[in-house]
PDB file of C-alpha atoms in Angstrom:
ATOM      1  CA  UNK B   1      34.492  15.553  31.246  1.00 55.00           C
ATOM      2  CA  UNK B   2      34.286  12.783  33.801  1.00 60.00           C
ATOM      3  CA  UNK B   3      36.232  13.006  37.048  1.00 85.00           C
ATOM      4  CA  UNK B   4      40.018  12.611  36.796  1.00 85.00           C
ATOM      5  CA  UNK B   5      41.267  10.213  39.465  1.00 88.00           C
ATOM      6  CA  UNK B   6      44.960   9.922  40.296  1.00 87.00           C
ATOM      7  CA  UNK B   7      46.072   6.326  40.802  1.00 83.00           C
ATOM      8  CA  UNK B   8      48.040   5.981  44.011  1.00 75.00           C
ATOM      9  CA  UNK B   9      47.960   2.212  44.454  1.00 70.00           C
ATOM     10  CA  UNK B  10      48.056  -0.707  42.089  1.00 66.00           C
ATOM     11  CA  UNK B  11      45.472  -2.416  44.281  1.00 74.00           C
ATOM     12  CA  UNK B  12      42.709   0.164  43.854  1.00 78.00           C
ATOM     13  CA  UNK B  13      39.551  -1.876  43.119  1.00 79.00           C
ATOM     14  CA  UNK B  14      38.327   0.674  40.589  1.00 80.00           C
ATOM     15  CA  UNK B  15      41.142  -0.147  38.172  1.00 81.00           C
ATOM     16  CA  UNK B  16      40.970  -3.944  38.392  1.00 78.00           C
ATOM     17  CA  UNK B  17      39.172  -4.076  35.065  1.00 84.00           C
ATOM     18  CA  UNK B  18      42.485  -2.935  33.545  1.00 81.00           C
ATOM     19  CA  UNK B  19      44.901  -4.743  35.839  1.00 72.00           C
ATOM     20  CA  UNK B  20      43.466  -7.901  37.401  1.00 68.00           C
ATOM     21  CA  UNK B  21      40.748  -9.380  35.205  1.00 70.00           C
ATOM     22  CA  UNK B  22      41.680 -12.056  32.687  1.00 70.00           C
ATOM     23  CA  UNK B  23      40.184 -12.079  29.211  1.00 74.00           C
ATOM     24  CA  UNK B  24      37.804 -14.831  30.321  1.00 72.00           C
ATOM     25  CA  UNK B  25      36.681 -12.781  33.306  1.00 68.00           C
ATOM     26  CA  UNK B  26      36.187  -9.710  31.134  1.00 72.00           C
ATOM     27  CA  UNK B  27      34.053 -11.733  28.767  1.00 73.00           C
ATOM     28  CA  UNK B  28      31.985 -13.045  31.696  1.00 63.00           C
ATOM     29  CA  UNK B  29      30.179 -15.872  29.920  1.00 50.00           C
ATOM     30  CA  UNK B  30      27.936 -16.572  32.903  1.00 43.00           C
ATOM     31  CA  UNK B  31      26.566 -13.031  32.942  1.00 53.00           C
ATOM     32  CA  UNK B  32      26.876 -11.762  29.386  1.00 54.00           C
ATOM     33  CA  UNK B  33      25.130  -8.506  30.224  1.00 61.00           C
ATOM     34  CA  UNK B  34      28.065  -7.667  32.524  1.00 74.00           C
ATOM     35  CA  UNK B  35      30.738  -8.468  29.938  1.00 88.00           C
ATOM     36  CA  UNK B  36      33.507  -5.989  29.250  1.00 90.00           C
ATOM     37  CA  UNK B  37      36.428  -5.583  26.875  1.00 92.00           C
ATOM     38  CA  UNK B  38      39.439  -3.294  26.658  1.00 90.00           C
ATOM     39  CA  UNK B  39      40.151  -1.044  23.663  1.00 92.00           C
ATOM     40  CA  UNK B  40      43.717   0.180  23.375  1.00 89.00           C
ATOM     41  CA  UNK B  41      45.125   3.311  21.656  1.00 88.00           C
ATOM     42  CA  UNK B  42      43.321   6.541  20.737  1.00 91.00           C
ATOM     43  CA  UNK B  43      42.614   5.490  17.146  1.00 93.00           C
ATOM     44  CA  UNK B  44      40.978   2.199  18.128  1.00 95.00           C
ATOM     45  CA  UNK B  45      38.983   3.836  20.916  1.00 95.00           C
ATOM     46  CA  UNK B  46      37.676   6.486  18.515  1.00 96.00           C
ATOM     47  CA  UNK B  47      36.486   3.797  16.099  1.00 97.00           C
ATOM     48  CA  UNK B  48      34.688   1.987  18.918  1.00 97.00           C
ATOM     49  CA  UNK B  49      32.991   5.154  20.157  1.00 96.00           C
ATOM     50  CA  UNK B  50      31.891   6.097  16.644  1.00 97.00           C
ATOM     51  CA  UNK B  51      30.458   2.600  16.213  1.00 96.00           C
ATOM     52  CA  UNK B  52      28.295   3.116  19.301  1.00 95.00           C
ATOM     53  CA  UNK B  53      30.182   1.082  21.896  1.00 95.00           C
ATOM     54  CA  UNK B  54      29.615   2.232  25.479  1.00 94.00           C
ATOM     55  CA  UNK B  55      32.674   3.275  27.529  1.00 94.00           C
ATOM     56  CA  UNK B  56      32.762   2.743  31.287  1.00 93.00           C
ATOM     57  CA  UNK B  57      36.236   3.979  32.284  1.00 92.00           C
ATOM     58  CA  UNK B  58      39.437   5.385  30.815  1.00 91.00           C
ATOM     59  CA  UNK B  59      42.990   4.698  31.883  1.00 89.00           C
ATOM     60  CA  UNK B  60      45.140   7.466  30.492  1.00 86.00           C
ATOM     61  CA  UNK B  61      48.702   8.598  30.875  1.00 82.00           C
ATOM     62  CA  UNK B  62      48.526  12.070  32.421  1.00 82.00           C
ATOM     63  CA  UNK B  63      50.075  13.940  29.508  1.00 81.00           C
ATOM     64  CA  UNK B  64      47.517  12.495  27.079  1.00 80.00           C
ATOM     65  CA  UNK B  65      44.469  13.817  28.944  1.00 81.00           C
ATOM     66  CA  UNK B  66      45.028  17.212  27.305  1.00 81.00           C
ATOM     67  CA  UNK B  67      47.026  15.769  24.423  1.00 82.00           C
ATOM     68  CA  UNK B  68      46.389  12.765  22.148  1.00 83.00           C
ATOM     69  CA  UNK B  69      43.317  11.671  24.086  1.00 86.00           C
ATOM     70  CA  UNK B  70      41.728  15.072  24.678  1.00 89.00           C
ATOM     71  CA  UNK B  71      38.908  14.463  22.188  1.00 92.00           C
ATOM     72  CA  UNK B  72      38.245  11.002  23.667  1.00 92.00           C
ATOM     73  CA  UNK B  73      38.055  12.385  27.197  1.00 89.00           C
ATOM     74  CA  UNK B  74      35.641  15.045  25.938  1.00 90.00           C
ATOM     75  CA  UNK B  75      33.435  12.394  24.272  1.00 91.00           C
ATOM     76  CA  UNK B  76      33.382  10.153  27.340  1.00 88.00           C
ATOM     77  CA  UNK B  77      31.200  12.235  29.595  1.00 82.00           C
ATOM     78  CA  UNK B  78      30.373  11.062  33.114  1.00 86.00           C
ATOM     79  CA  UNK B  79      32.871   8.210  33.299  1.00 93.00           C
ATOM     80  CA  UNK B  80      36.001   8.138  35.480  1.00 92.00           C
ATOM     81  CA  UNK B  81      39.372   8.911  33.932  1.00 92.00           C
ATOM     82  CA  UNK B  82      42.149   7.152  35.862  1.00 90.00           C
ATOM     83  CA  UNK B  83      45.615   8.571  35.394  1.00 87.00           C
ATOM     84  CA  UNK B  84      49.218   8.324  36.526  1.00 78.00           C
ATOM     85  CA  UNK B  85      52.751   8.315  35.229  1.00 74.00           C
ATOM     86  CA  UNK B  86      53.664   6.001  32.345  1.00 73.00           C
ATOM     87  CA  UNK B  87      55.828   3.789  34.564  1.00 75.00           C
ATOM     88  CA  UNK B  88      53.012   3.243  37.057  1.00 75.00           C
ATOM     89  CA  UNK B  89      50.466   2.455  34.365  1.00 75.00           C
ATOM     90  CA  UNK B  90      52.859  -0.031  32.789  1.00 74.00           C
ATOM     91  CA  UNK B  91      53.143  -1.816  36.140  1.00 73.00           C
ATOM     92  CA  UNK B  92      49.382  -1.738  36.548  1.00 66.00           C
ATOM     93  CA  UNK B  93      48.565  -3.351  33.206  1.00 61.00           C
ATOM     94  CA  UNK B  94      51.678  -5.488  32.771  1.00 61.00           C
ATOM     95  CA  UNK B  95      52.575  -3.924  29.419  1.00 58.00           C
ATOM     96  CA  UNK B  96      53.529  -0.549  28.005  1.00 57.00           C
ATOM     97  CA  UNK B  97      50.435   1.305  26.902  1.00 58.00           C
ATOM     98  CA  UNK B  98      50.040   2.059  23.213  1.00 53.00           C
ATOM     99  CA  UNK B  99      50.064   5.843  23.124  1.00 58.00           C
ATOM    100  CA  UNK B 100      49.044   5.888  26.760  1.00 71.00           C
ATOM    101  CA  UNK B 101      45.288   5.193  26.634  1.00 86.00           C
ATOM    102  CA  UNK B 102      43.026   2.243  27.494  1.00 89.00           C
ATOM    103  CA  UNK B 103      39.235   2.266  27.535  1.00 92.00           C
ATOM    104  CA  UNK B 104      37.000  -0.264  29.284  1.00 92.00           C
ATOM    105  CA  UNK B 105      33.792  -0.805  27.305  1.00 93.00           C
ATOM    106  CA  UNK B 106      30.634  -2.844  27.656  1.00 93.00           C
ATOM    107  CA  UNK B 107      30.167  -5.827  25.407  1.00 92.00           C
ATOM    108  CA  UNK B 108      27.164  -5.482  23.123  1.00 90.00           C
ATOM    109  CA  UNK B 109      24.369  -8.012  23.196  1.00 88.00           C
ATOM    110  CA  UNK B 110      25.272 -10.826  20.776  1.00 88.00           C
ATOM    111  CA  UNK B 111      23.403 -10.881  17.481  1.00 93.00           C
ATOM    112  CA  UNK B 112      21.916 -13.914  15.802  1.00 96.00           C
ATOM    113  CA  UNK B 113      23.407 -15.396  12.656  1.00 97.00           C
ATOM    114  CA  UNK B 114      20.269 -14.395  10.748  1.00 97.00           C
ATOM    115  CA  UNK B 115      20.641 -10.765  11.871  1.00 97.00           C
ATOM    116  CA  UNK B 116      24.306 -10.562  10.931  1.00 97.00           C
ATOM    117  CA  UNK B 117      23.783 -12.226   7.544  1.00 97.00           C
ATOM    118  CA  UNK B 118      20.473 -10.633   6.577  1.00 95.00           C
ATOM    119  CA  UNK B 119      21.787  -8.581   3.633  1.00 95.00           C
ATOM    120  CA  UNK B 120      25.146 -10.297   3.222  1.00 97.00           C
ATOM    121  CA  UNK B 121      26.496 -11.722  -0.038  1.00 98.00           C
ATOM    122  CA  UNK B 122      30.026 -12.598   1.047  1.00 98.00           C
ATOM    123  CA  UNK B 123      30.866 -13.717   4.558  1.00 98.00           C
ATOM    124  CA  UNK B 124      33.791 -15.439   6.223  1.00 98.00           C
ATOM    125  CA  UNK B 125      33.571 -18.237   8.770  1.00 98.00           C
ATOM    126  CA  UNK B 126      36.559 -18.460  11.125  1.00 98.00           C
ATOM    127  CA  UNK B 127      36.755 -22.064  12.282  1.00 96.00           C
ATOM    128  CA  UNK B 128      39.013 -22.848  15.226  1.00 94.00           C
ATOM    129  CA  UNK B 129      41.471 -19.971  14.757  1.00 95.00           C
ATOM    130  CA  UNK B 130      42.894 -19.176  18.204  1.00 93.00           C
ATOM    131  CA  UNK B 131      45.762 -16.792  17.493  1.00 94.00           C
ATOM    132  CA  UNK B 132      44.717 -13.249  18.444  1.00 95.00           C
ATOM    133  CA  UNK B 133      46.956 -11.657  15.810  1.00 96.00           C
ATOM    134  CA  UNK B 134      45.382 -13.731  13.053  1.00 96.00           C
ATOM    135  CA  UNK B 135      41.866 -12.920  14.265  1.00 97.00           C
ATOM    136  CA  UNK B 136      42.624  -9.211  14.233  1.00 97.00           C
ATOM    137  CA  UNK B 137      44.270  -9.386  10.807  1.00 97.00           C
ATOM    138  CA  UNK B 138      41.333 -11.318   9.302  1.00 98.00           C
ATOM    139  CA  UNK B 139      38.888  -8.701  10.585  1.00 98.00           C
ATOM    140  CA  UNK B 140      41.026  -5.900   9.145  1.00 98.00           C
ATOM    141  CA  UNK B 141      41.113  -7.582   5.744  1.00 98.00           C
ATOM    142  CA  UNK B 142      37.378  -8.311   5.922  1.00 98.00           C
ATOM    143  CA  UNK B 143      36.620  -4.641   6.512  1.00 98.00           C
ATOM    144  CA  UNK B 144      39.009  -3.444   3.822  1.00 97.00           C
ATOM    145  CA  UNK B 145      37.954  -5.958   1.150  1.00 97.00           C
ATOM    146  CA  UNK B 146      34.170  -5.719   1.478  1.00 95.00           C
ATOM    147  CA  UNK B 147      33.297  -8.860   3.400  1.00 98.00           C
ATOM    148  CA  UNK B 148      29.776  -8.324   4.741  1.00 98.00           C
ATOM    149  CA  UNK B 149      29.971 -10.334   7.972  1.00 98.00           C
ATOM    150  CA  UNK B 150      32.205 -12.561  10.082  1.00 98.00           C
ATOM    151  CA  UNK B 151      31.048 -15.727  11.836  1.00 98.00           C
ATOM    152  CA  UNK B 152      33.215 -17.602  14.313  1.00 97.00           C
ATOM    153  CA  UNK B 153      32.958 -21.125  15.678  1.00 96.00           C
ATOM    154  CA  UNK B 154      33.018 -21.378  19.486  1.00 94.00           C
ATOM    155  CA  UNK B 155      36.535 -22.853  19.260  1.00 92.00           C
ATOM    156  CA  UNK B 156      37.892 -19.596  17.829  1.00 94.00           C
ATOM    157  CA  UNK B 157      39.451 -16.695  19.688  1.00 92.00           C
ATOM    158  CA  UNK B 158      37.216 -13.915  20.985  1.00 94.00           C
ATOM    159  CA  UNK B 159      37.339 -10.951  18.549  1.00 95.00           C
ATOM    160  CA  UNK B 160      37.096  -8.540  21.502  1.00 94.00           C
ATOM    161  CA  UNK B 161      40.315  -9.858  23.009  1.00 92.00           C
ATOM    162  CA  UNK B 162      42.495  -6.793  23.654  1.00 89.00           C
ATOM    163  CA  UNK B 163      45.245  -7.797  21.235  1.00 90.00           C
ATOM    164  CA  UNK B 164      42.811  -8.894  18.524  1.00 95.00           C
ATOM    165  CA  UNK B 165      41.051  -5.524  18.766  1.00 95.00           C
ATOM    166  CA  UNK B 166      44.359  -3.665  18.519  1.00 92.00           C
ATOM    167  CA  UNK B 167      45.684  -5.700  15.567  1.00 95.00           C
ATOM    168  CA  UNK B 168      42.400  -5.165  13.728  1.00 97.00           C
ATOM    169  CA  UNK B 169      42.831  -1.398  14.209  1.00 95.00           C
ATOM    170  CA  UNK B 170      39.244  -1.308  15.403  1.00 96.00           C
ATOM    171  CA  UNK B 171      37.838  -3.190  12.422  1.00 98.00           C
ATOM    172  CA  UNK B 172      36.140  -5.630  14.804  1.00 98.00           C
ATOM    173  CA  UNK B 173      33.752  -2.718  15.452  1.00 97.00           C
ATOM    174  CA  UNK B 174      33.053  -2.137  11.760  1.00 97.00           C
ATOM    175  CA  UNK B 175      32.151  -5.596  10.413  1.00 97.00           C
ATOM    176  CA  UNK B 176      29.075  -7.359  11.838  1.00 97.00           C
ATOM    177  CA  UNK B 177      30.012 -10.615  13.567  1.00 97.00           C
ATOM    178  CA  UNK B 178      28.658 -13.320  15.798  1.00 97.00           C
ATOM    179  CA  UNK B 179      29.158 -16.959  16.800  1.00 96.00           C
ATOM    180  CA  UNK B 180      28.149 -19.891  14.586  1.00 97.00           C
ATOM    181  CA  UNK B 181      27.025 -23.168  16.155  1.00 94.00           C
ATOM    182  CA  UNK B 182      26.263 -25.273  13.070  1.00 94.00           C
ATOM    183  CA  UNK B 183      26.997 -24.930   9.373  1.00 95.00           C
ATOM    184  CA  UNK B 184      23.471 -26.024   8.534  1.00 94.00           C
ATOM    185  CA  UNK B 185      22.355 -22.532   9.511  1.00 95.00           C
ATOM    186  CA  UNK B 186      24.253 -21.147   6.523  1.00 97.00           C
ATOM    187  CA  UNK B 187      22.490 -23.411   4.049  1.00 95.00           C
ATOM    188  CA  UNK B 188      19.164 -22.473   5.632  1.00 96.00           C
ATOM    189  CA  UNK B 189      20.011 -18.842   4.831  1.00 97.00           C
ATOM    190  CA  UNK B 190      20.843 -19.635   1.211  1.00 97.00           C
ATOM    191  CA  UNK B 191      24.646 -19.634   1.421  1.00 98.00           C
ATOM    192  CA  UNK B 192      26.946 -21.981  -0.443  1.00 98.00           C
ATOM    193  CA  UNK B 193      30.066 -22.851   1.536  1.00 98.00           C
ATOM    194  CA  UNK B 194      33.636 -22.683   0.249  1.00 98.00           C
ATOM    195  CA  UNK B 195      36.155 -24.444   2.486  1.00 97.00           C
ATOM    196  CA  UNK B 196      39.713 -23.219   1.972  1.00 95.00           C
ATOM    197  CA  UNK B 197      41.731 -26.459   1.957  1.00 92.00           C
ATOM    198  CA  UNK B 198      44.063 -28.596  -0.123  1.00 83.00           C
ATOM    199  CA  UNK B 199      42.396 -31.766  -1.387  1.00 84.00           C
ATOM    200  CA  UNK B 200      42.585 -33.817  -4.545  1.00 81.00           C
ATOM    201  CA  UNK B 201      39.326 -32.335  -5.814  1.00 86.00           C
ATOM    202  CA  UNK B 202      39.754 -28.717  -4.677  1.00 92.00           C
ATOM    203  CA  UNK B 203      38.977 -26.005  -7.227  1.00 95.00           C
ATOM    204  CA  UNK B 204      41.099 -22.946  -7.902  1.00 95.00           C
ATOM    205  CA  UNK B 205      40.202 -19.693  -6.164  1.00 96.00           C
ATOM    206  CA  UNK B 206      39.598 -18.085  -9.550  1.00 95.00           C
ATOM    207  CA  UNK B 207      37.027 -20.703 -10.601  1.00 96.00           C
ATOM    208  CA  UNK B 208      34.159 -18.681 -12.136  1.00 96.00           C
ATOM    209  CA  UNK B 209      31.538 -20.751 -10.322  1.00 97.00           C
ATOM    210  CA  UNK B 210      32.582 -19.190  -7.025  1.00 97.00           C
ATOM    211  CA  UNK B 211      32.022 -15.631  -8.188  1.00 95.00           C
ATOM    212  CA  UNK B 212      28.711 -16.629  -9.728  1.00 96.00           C
ATOM    213  CA  UNK B 213      27.289 -17.684  -6.353  1.00 97.00           C
ATOM    214  CA  UNK B 214      24.794 -15.166  -5.036  1.00 97.00           C
ATOM    215  CA  UNK B 215      25.673 -15.879  -1.403  1.00 98.00           C
ATOM    216  CA  UNK B 216      29.001 -17.430  -0.469  1.00 98.00           C
ATOM    217  CA  UNK B 217      30.539 -18.293   2.914  1.00 98.00           C
ATOM    218  CA  UNK B 218      34.338 -18.554   2.845  1.00 98.00           C
ATOM    219  CA  UNK B 219      35.540 -20.943   5.565  1.00 98.00           C
ATOM    220  CA  UNK B 220      39.025 -20.429   7.008  1.00 97.00           C
ATOM    221  CA  UNK B 221      40.600 -23.085   9.248  1.00 94.00           C
ATOM    222  CA  UNK B 222      42.954 -23.177  12.181  1.00 85.00           C
ATOM    223  CA  UNK B 223      46.625 -22.257  11.829  1.00 68.00           C
ATOM    224  CA  UNK B 224      48.031 -25.735  12.373  1.00 71.00           C
ATOM    225  CA  UNK B 225      45.659 -28.474  11.294  1.00 77.00           C
ATOM    226  CA  UNK B 226      43.400 -26.548   8.937  1.00 84.00           C
ATOM    227  CA  UNK B 227      39.714 -27.360   8.726  1.00 92.00           C
ATOM    228  CA  UNK B 228      38.130 -30.492  10.207  1.00 91.00           C
ATOM    229  CA  UNK B 229      37.598 -33.247   7.659  1.00 93.00           C
ATOM    230  CA  UNK B 230      33.859 -33.206   8.250  1.00 93.00           C
ATOM    231  CA  UNK B 231      33.686 -29.492   7.450  1.00 94.00           C
ATOM    232  CA  UNK B 232      35.617 -30.065   4.234  1.00 94.00           C
ATOM    233  CA  UNK B 233      33.471 -33.047   3.270  1.00 94.00           C
ATOM    234  CA  UNK B 234      30.225 -31.150   3.802  1.00 95.00           C
ATOM    235  CA  UNK B 235      31.294 -27.954   1.985  1.00 96.00           C
ATOM    236  CA  UNK B 236      29.778 -27.102  -1.394  1.00 97.00           C
ATOM    237  CA  UNK B 237      33.245 -26.212  -2.687  1.00 97.00           C
ATOM    238  CA  UNK B 238      36.761 -26.991  -1.531  1.00 97.00           C
ATOM    239  CA  UNK B 239      39.017 -24.183  -2.685  1.00 96.00           C
ATOM    240  CA  UNK B 240      42.768 -23.756  -3.044  1.00 93.00           C
ATOM    241  CA  UNK B 241      44.880 -20.701  -3.750  1.00 90.00           C
ATOM    242  CA  UNK B 242      47.153 -21.282  -6.770  1.00 90.00           C
ATOM    243  CA  UNK B 243      50.786 -20.971  -5.628  1.00 85.00           C
ATOM    244  CA  UNK B 244      54.268 -21.407  -7.029  1.00 87.00           C
ATOM    245  CA  UNK B 245      57.685 -22.650  -5.876  1.00 86.00           C
ATOM    246  CA  UNK B 246      56.073 -25.687  -4.222  1.00 80.00           C
ATOM    247  CA  UNK B 247      54.592 -23.551  -1.464  1.00 81.00           C
ATOM    248  CA  UNK B 248      51.487 -25.407  -0.318  1.00 74.00           C
ATOM    249  CA  UNK B 249      49.901 -22.967   2.122  1.00 77.00           C
ATOM    250  CA  UNK B 250      49.810 -19.445   3.532  1.00 82.00           C
ATOM    251  CA  UNK B 251      49.258 -18.111   7.005  1.00 90.00           C
ATOM    252  CA  UNK B 252      45.499 -18.078   7.621  1.00 94.00           C
ATOM    253  CA  UNK B 253      45.330 -14.281   7.764  1.00 95.00           C
ATOM    254  CA  UNK B 254      47.238 -13.941   4.481  1.00 95.00           C
ATOM    255  CA  UNK B 255      45.134 -16.627   2.826  1.00 94.00           C
ATOM    256  CA  UNK B 256      41.960 -14.896   3.987  1.00 97.00           C
ATOM    257  CA  UNK B 257      43.054 -11.592   2.448  1.00 97.00           C
ATOM    258  CA  UNK B 258      43.801 -13.277  -0.886  1.00 96.00           C
ATOM    259  CA  UNK B 259      40.435 -15.075  -0.878  1.00 97.00           C
ATOM    260  CA  UNK B 260      38.536 -11.906   0.040  1.00 97.00           C
ATOM    261  CA  UNK B 261      40.182  -9.936  -2.754  1.00 97.00           C
ATOM    262  CA  UNK B 262      39.387 -12.534  -5.385  1.00 96.00           C
ATOM    263  CA  UNK B 263      35.845 -13.376  -4.334  1.00 96.00           C
ATOM    264  CA  UNK B 264      34.479  -9.881  -3.711  1.00 94.00           C
ATOM    265  CA  UNK B 265      35.547  -8.309  -7.018  1.00 84.00           C
TER     266      UNK B 265
END
């Protein structure tokens, strides 16, 4: 087990990764090799460790070191374990810890679109979605419903945002993902694109042509305005979910789950 260090001051530089750094600073775009993220709760941390993510420090409520987090502490050899009472840790982080454990981890080197999509048949493109809860929920549905990969436009929220990781229940560590610069890359890889949007010529989600496609990219748009008109115009299909009672749309995370279920069966 790594050394257990009692926190005596909220200003200790060693714990700033948990207390002071913003999400942007953790991501560290200028020096990607130094990027970090925070995994919260024992279950999520276990998923990350099993997926090969590298821990650098633990912040753990004292009672959990030999309790809920005992197996995590045992797996995280040679890294510091910072501890203190629940009230102190809540002041340090600004929120009540979920089951008393946080883990700082190194960001992996980003993969290329070709690497992520090499053997994929069904992928989702998240275009401009900025809500962390929706990002986490989409990843959880993608993992559960057999989506092979997730691509995100640069205008979307970071999947390794602390809340997105927690909402996904660690599924951001299970589904390959990366950033997408241009949609032309998808066509170069043999994908047809299906933009989820309401237009006069949109086809129903259960249209048999969609399931017949060997490689299909399902494009989900932002919570408020939906997909950009250019993205819709350039898509191979524009797809709607059949709905009743004059409901015209679903939350993006709910719509993604419905689309994944239908198009992966």
